[in-house]
Amino acid sequence: MEQMLNLRHLLQHEVEDLSSAEDQIIEALPQMIEMASSPELKKALNEHLKVTREQKKRLEKVQQSLTRGGAEENGTGKSFFERIFGGGTKCKGMEGLIKEGQKMMGEDMDAQVRDAAIIASCQKIEHYEISGYGTARAYANQLNLVEVERLLQTTLNEEYKADDLLTILALQKVNVDAEGGKKNRKAGNSNPDNSKKKSPVKKAVSKKTASKKKAPAKAAAKKAKTRS
Ligand code: FE
Ligand code: FE
Ligand code: ZN
């Protein structure tokens, strides 16, 4: 009879799921970069593609460490879920998020509006990752797997950073331009009222500084660290 699932198995499964998620992101990001028109957004996504490749390598280290540590447990060098399901966990959550984003990007819209849609899609992806890495990190902490926890925390911090950067980009520029694009088209691109255009920028900036004071990501990360 197969053994019962324990916390270590859940951790292995979460790590496999994240590994598949990162693979899918590495595959999907180039198209998003191509379809983005804001140079700042292109740059941010390009940076995150590089970071994501490193995250994938980091997960391989985690998997090696888990397999090494658990080798005496099953003697096969394969993870529990790999033995049950024959390997190749595909993260359906990430598959769905990416498909949804691609569908939206393919709709007919102004380039500036598409940028806003791309950010929305990327932030859903980031939040999914933050959830997965947060859970895995908490399991590793509970299991006293110090090195695994450190590796997962490093990536979790990067995902928070990417998410925060996208929020700032959206509030300061992309959402503002997306709204302006619609107005410009209605006014035949003449845009006679420049004073009106400035107010949402100011609003976005003050919103940004307000959220910076609270540093929600950092506070949440700290909080999560003490949770299991
Ligand atoms: Fe990632
Ligand atoms: Fe998943
Ligand atoms: Zn990410």
mmCIF file with all atom_site columns, C-alpha atoms and ligand atoms in Angstrom:
data_model
loop_
_atom_site.group_PDB
_atom_site.id
_atom_site.type_symbol
_atom_site.label_atom_id
_atom_site.label_alt_id
_atom_site.label_comp_id
_atom_site.label_asym_id
_atom_site.label_entity_id
_atom_site.label_seq_id
_atom_site.pdbx_PDB_ins_code
_atom_site.Cartn_x
_atom_site.Cartn_y
_atom_site.Cartn_z
_atom_site.occupancy
_atom_site.B_iso_or_equiv
_atom_site.pdbx_formal_charge
_atom_site.auth_seq_id
_atom_site.auth_comp_id
_atom_site.auth_asym_id
_atom_site.auth_atom_id
_atom_site.pdbx_PDB_model_num
ATOM   1   C  CA . MET A 1 1   ? 0.000   0.000  0.000   1.00 0.00 ? 1   MET A CA 1
ATOM   2   C  CA . GLU A 1 2   ? 1.196   3.541  -0.734  1.00 0.00 ? 2   GLU A CA 1
ATOM   3   C  CA . GLN A 1 3   ? 2.254   5.567  2.266   1.00 0.00 ? 3   GLN A CA 1
ATOM   4   C  CA . MET A 1 4   ? 0.113   8.424  3.502   1.00 0.00 ? 4   MET A CA 1
ATOM   5   C  CA . LEU A 1 5   ? 0.863   11.959 2.404   1.00 0.00 ? 5   LEU A CA 1
ATOM   6   C  CA . ASN A 1 6   ? 2.897   14.034 4.798   1.00 0.00 ? 6   ASN A CA 1
ATOM   7   C  CA . LEU A 1 7   ? 4.045   17.650 4.861   1.00 0.00 ? 7   LEU A CA 1
ATOM   8   C  CA . ARG A 1 8   ? 7.237   16.825 3.025   1.00 0.00 ? 8   ARG A CA 1
ATOM   9   C  CA . HIS A 1 9   ? 5.221   15.335 0.154   1.00 0.00 ? 9   HIS A CA 1
ATOM   10  C  CA . LEU A 1 10  ? 3.123   18.486 0.012   1.00 0.00 ? 10  LEU A CA 1
ATOM   11  C  CA . LEU A 1 11  ? 6.322   20.516 -0.182  1.00 0.00 ? 11  LEU A CA 1
ATOM   12  C  CA . GLN A 1 12  ? 7.645   18.355 -3.013  1.00 0.00 ? 12  GLN A CA 1
ATOM   13  C  CA . HIS A 1 13  ? 4.390   18.732 -4.865  1.00 0.00 ? 13  HIS A CA 1
ATOM   14  C  CA . GLU A 1 14  ? 4.344   22.514 -4.390  1.00 0.00 ? 14  GLU A CA 1
ATOM   15  C  CA . VAL A 1 15  ? 7.906   22.740 -5.677  1.00 0.00 ? 15  VAL A CA 1
ATOM   16  C  CA . GLU A 1 16  ? 7.067   20.655 -8.756  1.00 0.00 ? 16  GLU A CA 1
ATOM   17  C  CA . ASP A 1 17  ? 4.040   22.824 -9.397  1.00 0.00 ? 17  ASP A CA 1
ATOM   18  C  CA . LEU A 1 18  ? 6.157   25.983 -9.121  1.00 0.00 ? 18  LEU A CA 1
ATOM   19  C  CA . SER A 1 19  ? 8.782   24.491 -11.390 1.00 0.00 ? 19  SER A CA 1
ATOM   20  C  CA . SER A 1 20  ? 6.144   23.907 -14.072 1.00 0.00 ? 20  SER A CA 1
ATOM   21  C  CA . ALA A 1 21  ? 4.751   27.400 -13.473 1.00 0.00 ? 21  ALA A CA 1
ATOM   22  C  CA . GLU A 1 22  ? 8.177   29.007 -13.984 1.00 0.00 ? 22  GLU A CA 1
ATOM   23  C  CA . ASP A 1 23  ? 8.691   26.977 -17.182 1.00 0.00 ? 23  ASP A CA 1
ATOM   24  C  CA . GLN A 1 24  ? 5.403   28.234 -18.547 1.00 0.00 ? 24  GLN A CA 1
ATOM   25  C  CA . ILE A 1 25  ? 6.244   31.841 -17.622 1.00 0.00 ? 25  ILE A CA 1
ATOM   26  C  CA . ILE A 1 26  ? 9.617   31.594 -19.382 1.00 0.00 ? 26  ILE A CA 1
ATOM   27  C  CA . GLU A 1 27  ? 7.742   30.401 -22.458 1.00 0.00 ? 27  GLU A CA 1
ATOM   28  C  CA . ALA A 1 28  ? 5.001   33.047 -22.301 1.00 0.00 ? 28  ALA A CA 1
ATOM   29  C  CA . LEU A 1 29  ? 6.951   36.187 -21.403 1.00 0.00 ? 29  LEU A CA 1
ATOM   30  C  CA . PRO A 1 30  ? 8.661   36.800 -24.774 1.00 0.00 ? 30  PRO A CA 1
ATOM   31  C  CA . GLN A 1 31  ? 5.275   37.226 -26.488 1.00 0.00 ? 31  GLN A CA 1
ATOM   32  C  CA . MET A 1 32  ? 4.111   39.612 -23.767 1.00 0.00 ? 32  MET A CA 1
ATOM   33  C  CA . ILE A 1 33  ? 7.322   41.628 -24.153 1.00 0.00 ? 33  ILE A CA 1
ATOM   34  C  CA . GLU A 1 34  ? 6.770   41.785 -27.890 1.00 0.00 ? 34  GLU A CA 1
ATOM   35  C  CA . MET A 1 35  ? 3.174   42.930 -27.522 1.00 0.00 ? 35  MET A CA 1
ATOM   36  C  CA . ALA A 1 36  ? 3.951   45.564 -24.882 1.00 0.00 ? 36  ALA A CA 1
ATOM   37  C  CA . SER A 1 37  ? 4.492   49.063 -26.261 1.00 0.00 ? 37  SER A CA 1
ATOM   38  C  CA . SER A 1 38  ? 5.658   51.079 -23.234 1.00 0.00 ? 38  SER A CA 1
ATOM   39  C  CA . PRO A 1 39  ? 9.477   50.902 -23.090 1.00 0.00 ? 39  PRO A CA 1
ATOM   40  C  CA . GLU A 1 40  ? 9.326   50.855 -19.276 1.00 0.00 ? 40  GLU A CA 1
ATOM   41  C  CA . LEU A 1 41  ? 6.971   47.883 -19.340 1.00 0.00 ? 41  LEU A CA 1
ATOM   42  C  CA . LYS A 1 42  ? 9.106   46.064 -21.910 1.00 0.00 ? 42  LYS A CA 1
ATOM   43  C  CA . LYS A 1 43  ? 12.142  46.649 -19.710 1.00 0.00 ? 43  LYS A CA 1
ATOM   44  C  CA . ALA A 1 44  ? 10.411  45.447 -16.550 1.00 0.00 ? 44  ALA A CA 1
ATOM   45  C  CA . LEU A 1 45  ? 9.194   42.273 -18.270 1.00 0.00 ? 45  LEU A CA 1
ATOM   46  C  CA . ASN A 1 46  ? 12.614  41.640 -19.789 1.00 0.00 ? 46  ASN A CA 1
ATOM   47  C  CA . GLU A 1 47  ? 14.201  41.972 -16.363 1.00 0.00 ? 47  GLU A CA 1
ATOM   48  C  CA . HIS A 1 48  ? 11.677  39.560 -14.917 1.00 0.00 ? 48  HIS A CA 1
ATOM   49  C  CA . LEU A 1 49  ? 12.350  37.051 -17.685 1.00 0.00 ? 49  LEU A CA 1
ATOM   50  C  CA . LYS A 1 50  ? 16.012  37.020 -16.688 1.00 0.00 ? 50  LYS A CA 1
ATOM   51  C  CA . VAL A 1 51  ? 15.078  36.738 -13.010 1.00 0.00 ? 51  VAL A CA 1
ATOM   52  C  CA . THR A 1 52  ? 12.631  33.932 -13.809 1.00 0.00 ? 52  THR A CA 1
ATOM   53  C  CA . ARG A 1 53  ? 15.330  31.874 -15.540 1.00 0.00 ? 53  ARG A CA 1
ATOM   54  C  CA . GLU A 1 54  ? 17.404  32.133 -12.351 1.00 0.00 ? 54  GLU A CA 1
ATOM   55  C  CA . GLN A 1 55  ? 14.353  31.173 -10.301 1.00 0.00 ? 55  GLN A CA 1
ATOM   56  C  CA . LYS A 1 56  ? 13.968  28.039 -12.362 1.00 0.00 ? 56  LYS A CA 1
ATOM   57  C  CA . LYS A 1 57  ? 17.598  27.117 -11.638 1.00 0.00 ? 57  LYS A CA 1
ATOM   58  C  CA . ARG A 1 58  ? 17.044  27.864 -7.963  1.00 0.00 ? 58  ARG A CA 1
ATOM   59  C  CA . LEU A 1 59  ? 14.074  25.491 -7.932  1.00 0.00 ? 59  LEU A CA 1
ATOM   60  C  CA . GLU A 1 60  ? 16.250  22.783 -9.441  1.00 0.00 ? 60  GLU A CA 1
ATOM   61  C  CA . LYS A 1 61  ? 18.574  23.219 -6.454  1.00 0.00 ? 61  LYS A CA 1
ATOM   62  C  CA . VAL A 1 62  ? 15.570  22.898 -4.151  1.00 0.00 ? 62  VAL A CA 1
ATOM   63  C  CA . GLN A 1 63  ? 14.473  19.728 -5.928  1.00 0.00 ? 63  GLN A CA 1
ATOM   64  C  CA . GLN A 1 64  ? 17.966  18.255 -5.690  1.00 0.00 ? 64  GLN A CA 1
ATOM   65  C  CA . SER A 1 65  ? 18.115  19.051 -2.004  1.00 0.00 ? 65  SER A CA 1
ATOM   66  C  CA . LEU A 1 66  ? 14.686  17.484 -1.402  1.00 0.00 ? 66  LEU A CA 1
ATOM   67  C  CA . THR A 1 67  ? 15.509  14.365 -3.402  1.00 0.00 ? 67  THR A CA 1
ATOM   68  C  CA . ARG A 1 68  ? 18.830  13.945 -1.596  1.00 0.00 ? 68  ARG A CA 1
ATOM   69  C  CA . GLY A 1 69  ? 17.195  14.363 1.790   1.00 0.00 ? 69  GLY A CA 1
ATOM   70  C  CA . GLY A 1 70  ? 14.340  12.025 0.952   1.00 0.00 ? 70  GLY A CA 1
ATOM   71  C  CA . ALA A 1 71  ? 16.315  9.347  -0.893  1.00 0.00 ? 71  ALA A CA 1
ATOM   72  C  CA . GLU A 1 72  ? 16.299  6.952  2.034   1.00 0.00 ? 72  GLU A CA 1
ATOM   73  C  CA . GLU A 1 73  ? 12.556  7.496  2.299   1.00 0.00 ? 73  GLU A CA 1
ATOM   74  C  CA . ASN A 1 74  ? 11.592  5.910  -1.003  1.00 0.00 ? 74  ASN A CA 1
ATOM   75  C  CA . GLY A 1 75  ? 14.899  4.725  -2.403  1.00 0.00 ? 75  GLY A CA 1
ATOM   76  C  CA . THR A 1 76  ? 13.961  5.672  -5.975  1.00 0.00 ? 76  THR A CA 1
ATOM   77  C  CA . GLY A 1 77  ? 15.252  9.244  -6.131  1.00 0.00 ? 77  GLY A CA 1
ATOM   78  C  CA . LYS A 1 78  ? 11.846  10.158 -7.528  1.00 0.00 ? 78  LYS A CA 1
ATOM   79  C  CA . SER A 1 79  ? 9.343   12.293 -5.745  1.00 0.00 ? 79  SER A CA 1
ATOM   80  C  CA . PHE A 1 80  ? 6.217   10.859 -4.232  1.00 0.00 ? 80  PHE A CA 1
ATOM   81  C  CA . PHE A 1 81  ? 3.913   12.421 -6.814  1.00 0.00 ? 81  PHE A CA 1
ATOM   82  C  CA . GLU A 1 82  ? 6.173   11.417 -9.647  1.00 0.00 ? 82  GLU A CA 1
ATOM   83  C  CA . ARG A 1 83  ? 5.852   7.807  -8.527  1.00 0.00 ? 83  ARG A CA 1
ATOM   84  C  CA . ILE A 1 84  ? 2.092   8.044  -8.168  1.00 0.00 ? 84  ILE A CA 1
ATOM   85  C  CA . PHE A 1 85  ? 1.278   10.028 -11.293 1.00 0.00 ? 85  PHE A CA 1
ATOM   86  C  CA . GLY A 1 86  ? 4.230   9.041  -13.473 1.00 0.00 ? 86  GLY A CA 1
ATOM   87  C  CA . GLY A 1 87  ? 5.945   12.429 -13.285 1.00 0.00 ? 87  GLY A CA 1
ATOM   88  C  CA . GLY A 1 88  ? 5.481   15.649 -15.204 1.00 0.00 ? 88  GLY A CA 1
ATOM   89  C  CA . THR A 1 89  ? 3.271   17.757 -12.966 1.00 0.00 ? 89  THR A CA 1
ATOM   90  C  CA . LYS A 1 90  ? 1.809   20.556 -15.073 1.00 0.00 ? 90  LYS A CA 1
ATOM   91  C  CA . CYS A 1 91  ? 0.649   23.598 -13.169 1.00 0.00 ? 91  CYS A CA 1
ATOM   92  C  CA . LYS A 1 92  ? -2.926  24.020 -14.357 1.00 0.00 ? 92  LYS A CA 1
ATOM   93  C  CA . GLY A 1 93  ? -3.326  27.231 -12.414 1.00 0.00 ? 93  GLY A CA 1
ATOM   94  C  CA . MET A 1 94  ? -0.536  28.919 -14.348 1.00 0.00 ? 94  MET A CA 1
ATOM   95  C  CA . GLU A 1 95  ? -1.755  27.409 -17.608 1.00 0.00 ? 95  GLU A CA 1
ATOM   96  C  CA . GLY A 1 96  ? -5.149  29.028 -17.030 1.00 0.00 ? 96  GLY A CA 1
ATOM   97  C  CA . LEU A 1 97  ? -3.718  32.407 -16.036 1.00 0.00 ? 97  LEU A CA 1
ATOM   98  C  CA . ILE A 1 98  ? -1.492  32.522 -19.110 1.00 0.00 ? 98  ILE A CA 1
ATOM   99  C  CA . LYS A 1 99  ? -4.294  31.455 -21.469 1.00 0.00 ? 99  LYS A CA 1
ATOM   100 C  CA . GLU A 1 100 ? -6.584  34.094 -20.032 1.00 0.00 ? 100 GLU A CA 1
ATOM   101 C  CA . GLY A 1 101 ? -3.908  36.753 -20.465 1.00 0.00 ? 101 GLY A CA 1
ATOM   102 C  CA . GLN A 1 102 ? -3.186  35.719 -24.042 1.00 0.00 ? 102 GLN A CA 1
ATOM   103 C  CA . LYS A 1 103 ? -6.860  35.848 -24.916 1.00 0.00 ? 103 LYS A CA 1
ATOM   104 C  CA . MET A 1 104 ? -7.140  39.387 -23.541 1.00 0.00 ? 104 MET A CA 1
ATOM   105 C  CA . MET A 1 105 ? -3.958  40.547 -25.294 1.00 0.00 ? 105 MET A CA 1
ATOM   106 C  CA . GLY A 1 106 ? -5.336  39.265 -28.586 1.00 0.00 ? 106 GLY A CA 1
ATOM   107 C  CA . GLU A 1 107 ? -8.424  41.489 -28.391 1.00 0.00 ? 107 GLU A CA 1
ATOM   108 C  CA . ASP A 1 108 ? -8.655  44.636 -30.492 1.00 0.00 ? 108 ASP A CA 1
ATOM   109 C  CA . MET A 1 109 ? -7.505  47.600 -28.365 1.00 0.00 ? 109 MET A CA 1
ATOM   110 C  CA . ASP A 1 110 ? -5.179  50.582 -28.270 1.00 0.00 ? 110 ASP A CA 1
ATOM   111 C  CA . ALA A 1 111 ? -1.544  49.821 -27.534 1.00 0.00 ? 111 ALA A CA 1
ATOM   112 C  CA . GLN A 1 112 ? -1.746  51.732 -24.224 1.00 0.00 ? 112 GLN A CA 1
ATOM   113 C  CA . VAL A 1 113 ? -4.825  49.803 -23.166 1.00 0.00 ? 113 VAL A CA 1
ATOM   114 C  CA . ARG A 1 114 ? -3.102  46.551 -24.098 1.00 0.00 ? 114 ARG A CA 1
ATOM   115 C  CA . ASP A 1 115 ? -0.200  47.541 -21.830 1.00 0.00 ? 115 ASP A CA 1
ATOM   116 C  CA . ALA A 1 116 ? -2.649  47.891 -18.948 1.00 0.00 ? 116 ALA A CA 1
ATOM   117 C  CA . ALA A 1 117 ? -4.098  44.462 -19.784 1.00 0.00 ? 117 ALA A CA 1
ATOM   118 C  CA . ILE A 1 118 ? -0.603  42.952 -19.893 1.00 0.00 ? 118 ILE A CA 1
ATOM   119 C  CA . ILE A 1 119 ? 0.160   44.335 -16.434 1.00 0.00 ? 119 ILE A CA 1
ATOM   120 C  CA . ALA A 1 120 ? -3.114  42.923 -15.102 1.00 0.00 ? 120 ALA A CA 1
ATOM   121 C  CA . SER A 1 121 ? -2.241  39.507 -16.463 1.00 0.00 ? 121 SER A CA 1
ATOM   122 C  CA . CYS A 1 122 ? 1.330   39.647 -15.117 1.00 0.00 ? 122 CYS A CA 1
ATOM   123 C  CA . GLN A 1 123 ? 0.152   40.635 -11.660 1.00 0.00 ? 123 GLN A CA 1
ATOM   124 C  CA . LYS A 1 124 ? -2.245  37.700 -11.514 1.00 0.00 ? 124 LYS A CA 1
ATOM   125 C  CA . ILE A 1 125 ? 0.721   35.514 -12.396 1.00 0.00 ? 125 ILE A CA 1
ATOM   126 C  CA . GLU A 1 126 ? 2.904   37.159 -9.743  1.00 0.00 ? 126 GLU A CA 1
ATOM   127 C  CA . HIS A 1 127 ? 0.241   36.718 -7.083  1.00 0.00 ? 127 HIS A CA 1
ATOM   128 C  CA . TYR A 1 128 ? -0.140  33.040 -7.929  1.00 0.00 ? 128 TYR A CA 1
ATOM   129 C  CA . GLU A 1 129 ? 3.621   32.622 -7.571  1.00 0.00 ? 129 GLU A CA 1
ATOM   130 C  CA . ILE A 1 130 ? 3.721   34.588 -4.324  1.00 0.00 ? 130 ILE A CA 1
ATOM   131 C  CA . SER A 1 131 ? 1.071   32.265 -2.945  1.00 0.00 ? 131 SER A CA 1
ATOM   132 C  CA . GLY A 1 132 ? 2.917   29.123 -4.068  1.00 0.00 ? 132 GLY A CA 1
ATOM   133 C  CA . TYR A 1 133 ? 6.343   30.230 -2.859  1.00 0.00 ? 133 TYR A CA 1
ATOM   134 C  CA . GLY A 1 134 ? 4.898   31.521 0.424   1.00 0.00 ? 134 GLY A CA 1
ATOM   135 C  CA . THR A 1 135 ? 3.292   28.161 1.125   1.00 0.00 ? 135 THR A CA 1
ATOM   136 C  CA . ALA A 1 136 ? 6.377   26.166 0.138   1.00 0.00 ? 136 ALA A CA 1
ATOM   137 C  CA . ARG A 1 137 ? 8.622   28.413 2.220   1.00 0.00 ? 137 ARG A CA 1
ATOM   138 C  CA . ALA A 1 138 ? 6.359   27.932 5.253   1.00 0.00 ? 138 ALA A CA 1
ATOM   139 C  CA . TYR A 1 139 ? 6.451   24.129 4.809   1.00 0.00 ? 139 TYR A CA 1
ATOM   140 C  CA . ALA A 1 140 ? 10.255  24.206 4.562   1.00 0.00 ? 140 ALA A CA 1
ATOM   141 C  CA . ASN A 1 141 ? 10.415  26.312 7.699   1.00 0.00 ? 141 ASN A CA 1
ATOM   142 C  CA . GLN A 1 142 ? 8.167   23.852 9.537   1.00 0.00 ? 142 GLN A CA 1
ATOM   143 C  CA . LEU A 1 143 ? 10.274  20.911 8.344   1.00 0.00 ? 143 LEU A CA 1
ATOM   144 C  CA . ASN A 1 144 ? 13.498  22.642 9.396   1.00 0.00 ? 144 ASN A CA 1
ATOM   145 C  CA . LEU A 1 145 ? 14.890  22.519 5.862   1.00 0.00 ? 145 LEU A CA 1
ATOM   146 C  CA . VAL A 1 146 ? 17.018  25.618 6.302   1.00 0.00 ? 146 VAL A CA 1
ATOM   147 C  CA . GLU A 1 147 ? 18.663  25.744 2.869   1.00 0.00 ? 147 GLU A CA 1
ATOM   148 C  CA . VAL A 1 148 ? 15.403  25.008 1.021   1.00 0.00 ? 148 VAL A CA 1
ATOM   149 C  CA . GLU A 1 149 ? 13.662  27.725 3.009   1.00 0.00 ? 149 GLU A CA 1
ATOM   150 C  CA . ARG A 1 150 ? 16.415  30.226 2.172   1.00 0.00 ? 150 ARG A CA 1
ATOM   151 C  CA . LEU A 1 151 ? 16.218  29.459 -1.562  1.00 0.00 ? 151 LEU A CA 1
ATOM   152 C  CA . LEU A 1 152 ? 12.419  29.763 -1.609  1.00 0.00 ? 152 LEU A CA 1
ATOM   153 C  CA . GLN A 1 153 ? 12.540  33.009 0.384   1.00 0.00 ? 153 GLN A CA 1
ATOM   154 C  CA . THR A 1 154 ? 14.984  34.520 -2.137  1.00 0.00 ? 154 THR A CA 1
ATOM   155 C  CA . THR A 1 155 ? 12.569  33.865 -4.996  1.00 0.00 ? 155 THR A CA 1
ATOM   156 C  CA . LEU A 1 156 ? 9.564   34.982 -2.952  1.00 0.00 ? 156 LEU A CA 1
ATOM   157 C  CA . ASN A 1 157 ? 11.275  38.344 -2.376  1.00 0.00 ? 157 ASN A CA 1
ATOM   158 C  CA . GLU A 1 158 ? 11.899  38.687 -6.119  1.00 0.00 ? 158 GLU A CA 1
ATOM   159 C  CA . GLU A 1 159 ? 8.252   37.997 -6.908  1.00 0.00 ? 159 GLU A CA 1
ATOM   160 C  CA . TYR A 1 160 ? 7.128   40.640 -4.414  1.00 0.00 ? 160 TYR A CA 1
ATOM   161 C  CA . LYS A 1 161 ? 9.560   43.091 -5.974  1.00 0.00 ? 161 LYS A CA 1
ATOM   162 C  CA . ALA A 1 162 ? 8.296   42.364 -9.492  1.00 0.00 ? 162 ALA A CA 1
ATOM   163 C  CA . ASP A 1 163 ? 4.703   42.777 -8.357  1.00 0.00 ? 163 ASP A CA 1
ATOM   164 C  CA . ASP A 1 164 ? 5.445   46.095 -6.620  1.00 0.00 ? 164 ASP A CA 1
ATOM   165 C  CA . LEU A 1 165 ? 7.236   47.403 -9.707  1.00 0.00 ? 165 LEU A CA 1
ATOM   166 C  CA . LEU A 1 166 ? 4.227   46.553 -11.886 1.00 0.00 ? 166 LEU A CA 1
ATOM   167 C  CA . THR A 1 167 ? 1.894   48.330 -9.451  1.00 0.00 ? 167 THR A CA 1
ATOM   168 C  CA . ILE A 1 168 ? 4.007   51.473 -9.628  1.00 0.00 ? 168 ILE A CA 1
ATOM   169 C  CA . LEU A 1 169 ? 4.228   51.267 -13.426 1.00 0.00 ? 169 LEU A CA 1
ATOM   170 C  CA . ALA A 1 170 ? 0.472   50.871 -13.729 1.00 0.00 ? 170 ALA A CA 1
ATOM   171 C  CA . LEU A 1 171 ? -0.434  53.684 -11.340 1.00 0.00 ? 171 LEU A CA 1
ATOM   172 C  CA . GLN A 1 172 ? 2.179   56.164 -12.511 1.00 0.00 ? 172 GLN A CA 1
ATOM   173 C  CA . LYS A 1 173 ? 2.054   55.614 -16.233 1.00 0.00 ? 173 LYS A CA 1
ATOM   174 C  CA . VAL A 1 174 ? 0.326   52.728 -17.949 1.00 0.00 ? 174 VAL A CA 1
ATOM   175 C  CA . ASN A 1 175 ? -3.201  53.142 -16.550 1.00 0.00 ? 175 ASN A CA 1
ATOM   176 C  CA . VAL A 1 176 ? -2.935  56.895 -17.011 1.00 0.00 ? 176 VAL A CA 1
ATOM   177 C  CA . ASP A 1 177 ? -1.894  56.506 -20.652 1.00 0.00 ? 177 ASP A CA 1
ATOM   178 C  CA . ALA A 1 178 ? -4.591  53.877 -21.198 1.00 0.00 ? 178 ALA A CA 1
ATOM   179 C  CA . GLU A 1 179 ? -7.250  56.330 -20.073 1.00 0.00 ? 179 GLU A CA 1
ATOM   180 C  CA . GLY A 1 180 ? -5.680  59.162 -22.081 1.00 0.00 ? 180 GLY A CA 1
ATOM   181 C  CA . GLY A 1 181 ? -5.527  56.984 -25.190 1.00 0.00 ? 181 GLY A CA 1
ATOM   182 C  CA . LYS A 1 182 ? -9.272  56.582 -25.112 1.00 0.00 ? 182 LYS A CA 1
ATOM   183 C  CA . LYS A 1 183 ? -9.789  60.311 -24.608 1.00 0.00 ? 183 LYS A CA 1
ATOM   184 C  CA . ASN A 1 184 ? -7.348  61.215 -27.379 1.00 0.00 ? 184 ASN A CA 1
ATOM   185 C  CA . ARG A 1 185 ? -9.099  58.980 -29.854 1.00 0.00 ? 185 ARG A CA 1
ATOM   186 C  CA . LYS A 1 186 ? -12.484 60.457 -29.020 1.00 0.00 ? 186 LYS A CA 1
ATOM   187 C  CA . ALA A 1 187 ? -11.057 63.969 -29.466 1.00 0.00 ? 187 ALA A CA 1
ATOM   188 C  CA . GLY A 1 188 ? -9.416  63.004 -32.727 1.00 0.00 ? 188 GLY A CA 1
ATOM   189 C  CA . ASN A 1 189 ? -6.020  62.990 -31.016 1.00 0.00 ? 189 ASN A CA 1
ATOM   190 C  CA . SER A 1 190 ? -6.103  66.745 -30.532 1.00 0.00 ? 190 SER A CA 1
ATOM   191 C  CA . ASN A 1 191 ? -6.099  66.517 -26.731 1.00 0.00 ? 191 ASN A CA 1
ATOM   192 C  CA . PRO A 1 192 ? -6.906  70.177 -26.069 1.00 0.00 ? 192 PRO A CA 1
ATOM   193 C  CA . ASP A 1 193 ? -7.086  69.900 -22.290 1.00 0.00 ? 193 ASP A CA 1
ATOM   194 C  CA . ASN A 1 194 ? -3.691  69.110 -20.886 1.00 0.00 ? 194 ASN A CA 1
ATOM   195 C  CA . SER A 1 195 ? -4.425  70.301 -17.373 1.00 0.00 ? 195 SER A CA 1
ATOM   196 C  CA . LYS A 1 196 ? -6.969  67.516 -16.907 1.00 0.00 ? 196 LYS A CA 1
ATOM   197 C  CA . LYS A 1 197 ? -4.439  64.920 -17.944 1.00 0.00 ? 197 LYS A CA 1
ATOM   198 C  CA . LYS A 1 198 ? -2.091  65.851 -15.143 1.00 0.00 ? 198 LYS A CA 1
ATOM   199 C  CA . SER A 1 199 ? -4.404  65.139 -12.235 1.00 0.00 ? 199 SER A CA 1
ATOM   200 C  CA . PRO A 1 200 ? -4.513  61.331 -12.523 1.00 0.00 ? 200 PRO A CA 1
ATOM   201 C  CA . VAL A 1 201 ? -0.710  61.251 -12.610 1.00 0.00 ? 201 VAL A CA 1
ATOM   202 C  CA . LYS A 1 202 ? -0.543  63.215 -9.385  1.00 0.00 ? 202 LYS A CA 1
ATOM   203 C  CA . LYS A 1 203 ? -3.159  60.946 -7.878  1.00 0.00 ? 203 LYS A CA 1
ATOM   204 C  CA . ALA A 1 204 ? -1.229  57.847 -8.910  1.00 0.00 ? 204 ALA A CA 1
ATOM   205 C  CA . VAL A 1 205 ? 2.000   59.207 -7.473  1.00 0.00 ? 205 VAL A CA 1
ATOM   206 C  CA . SER A 1 206 ? 0.444   60.131 -4.153  1.00 0.00 ? 206 SER A CA 1
ATOM   207 C  CA . LYS A 1 207 ? -1.215  56.707 -4.020  1.00 0.00 ? 207 LYS A CA 1
ATOM   208 C  CA . LYS A 1 208 ? 2.145   55.154 -4.644  1.00 0.00 ? 208 LYS A CA 1
ATOM   209 C  CA . THR A 1 209 ? 3.892   57.074 -1.865  1.00 0.00 ? 209 THR A CA 1
ATOM   210 C  CA . ALA A 1 210 ? 1.037   56.231 0.494   1.00 0.00 ? 210 ALA A CA 1
ATOM   211 C  CA . SER A 1 211 ? 1.451   52.525 -0.208  1.00 0.00 ? 211 SER A CA 1
ATOM   212 C  CA . LYS A 1 212 ? 5.206   52.873 0.089   1.00 0.00 ? 212 LYS A CA 1
ATOM   213 C  CA . LYS A 1 213 ? 4.852   54.179 3.621   1.00 0.00 ? 213 LYS A CA 1
ATOM   214 C  CA . LYS A 1 214 ? 2.955   51.080 4.597   1.00 0.00 ? 214 LYS A CA 1
ATOM   215 C  CA . ALA A 1 215 ? 5.236   48.823 2.514   1.00 0.00 ? 215 ALA A CA 1
ATOM   216 C  CA . PRO A 1 216 ? 2.492   46.175 2.336   1.00 0.00 ? 216 PRO A CA 1
ATOM   217 C  CA . ALA A 1 217 ? 4.621   43.594 0.571   1.00 0.00 ? 217 ALA A CA 1
ATOM   218 C  CA . LYS A 1 218 ? 7.416   43.733 3.101   1.00 0.00 ? 218 LYS A CA 1
ATOM   219 C  CA . ALA A 1 219 ? 5.039   43.749 6.036   1.00 0.00 ? 219 ALA A CA 1
ATOM   220 C  CA . ALA A 1 220 ? 3.130   40.817 4.577   1.00 0.00 ? 220 ALA A CA 1
ATOM   221 C  CA . ALA A 1 221 ? 6.332   38.913 3.972   1.00 0.00 ? 221 ALA A CA 1
ATOM   222 C  CA . LYS A 1 222 ? 7.414   39.464 7.545   1.00 0.00 ? 222 LYS A CA 1
ATOM   223 C  CA . LYS A 1 223 ? 4.024   38.419 8.814   1.00 0.00 ? 223 LYS A CA 1
ATOM   224 C  CA . ALA A 1 224 ? 4.005   35.321 6.624   1.00 0.00 ? 224 ALA A CA 1
ATOM   225 C  CA . LYS A 1 225 ? 7.427   34.416 7.948   1.00 0.00 ? 225 LYS A CA 1
ATOM   226 C  CA . THR A 1 226 ? 6.062   34.043 11.424  1.00 0.00 ? 226 THR A CA 1
ATOM   227 C  CA . ARG A 1 227 ? 3.042   32.126 10.187  1.00 0.00 ? 227 ARG A CA 1
ATOM   228 C  CA . SER A 1 228 ? 3.219   28.520 9.084   1.00 0.00 ? 228 SER A CA 1
HETATM 229 FE FE . FE  B 2 .   ? 8.799   33.409 -10.835 1.00 0.00 ? 1   FE  B FE 1
HETATM 230 FE FE . FE  B 2 .   ? -0.422  25.157 -9.847  1.00 0.00 ? 2   FE  B FE 1
HETATM 231 ZN ZN . ZN  B 3 .   ? 7.346   36.022 -11.269 1.00 0.00 ? 3   ZN  B ZN 1
#
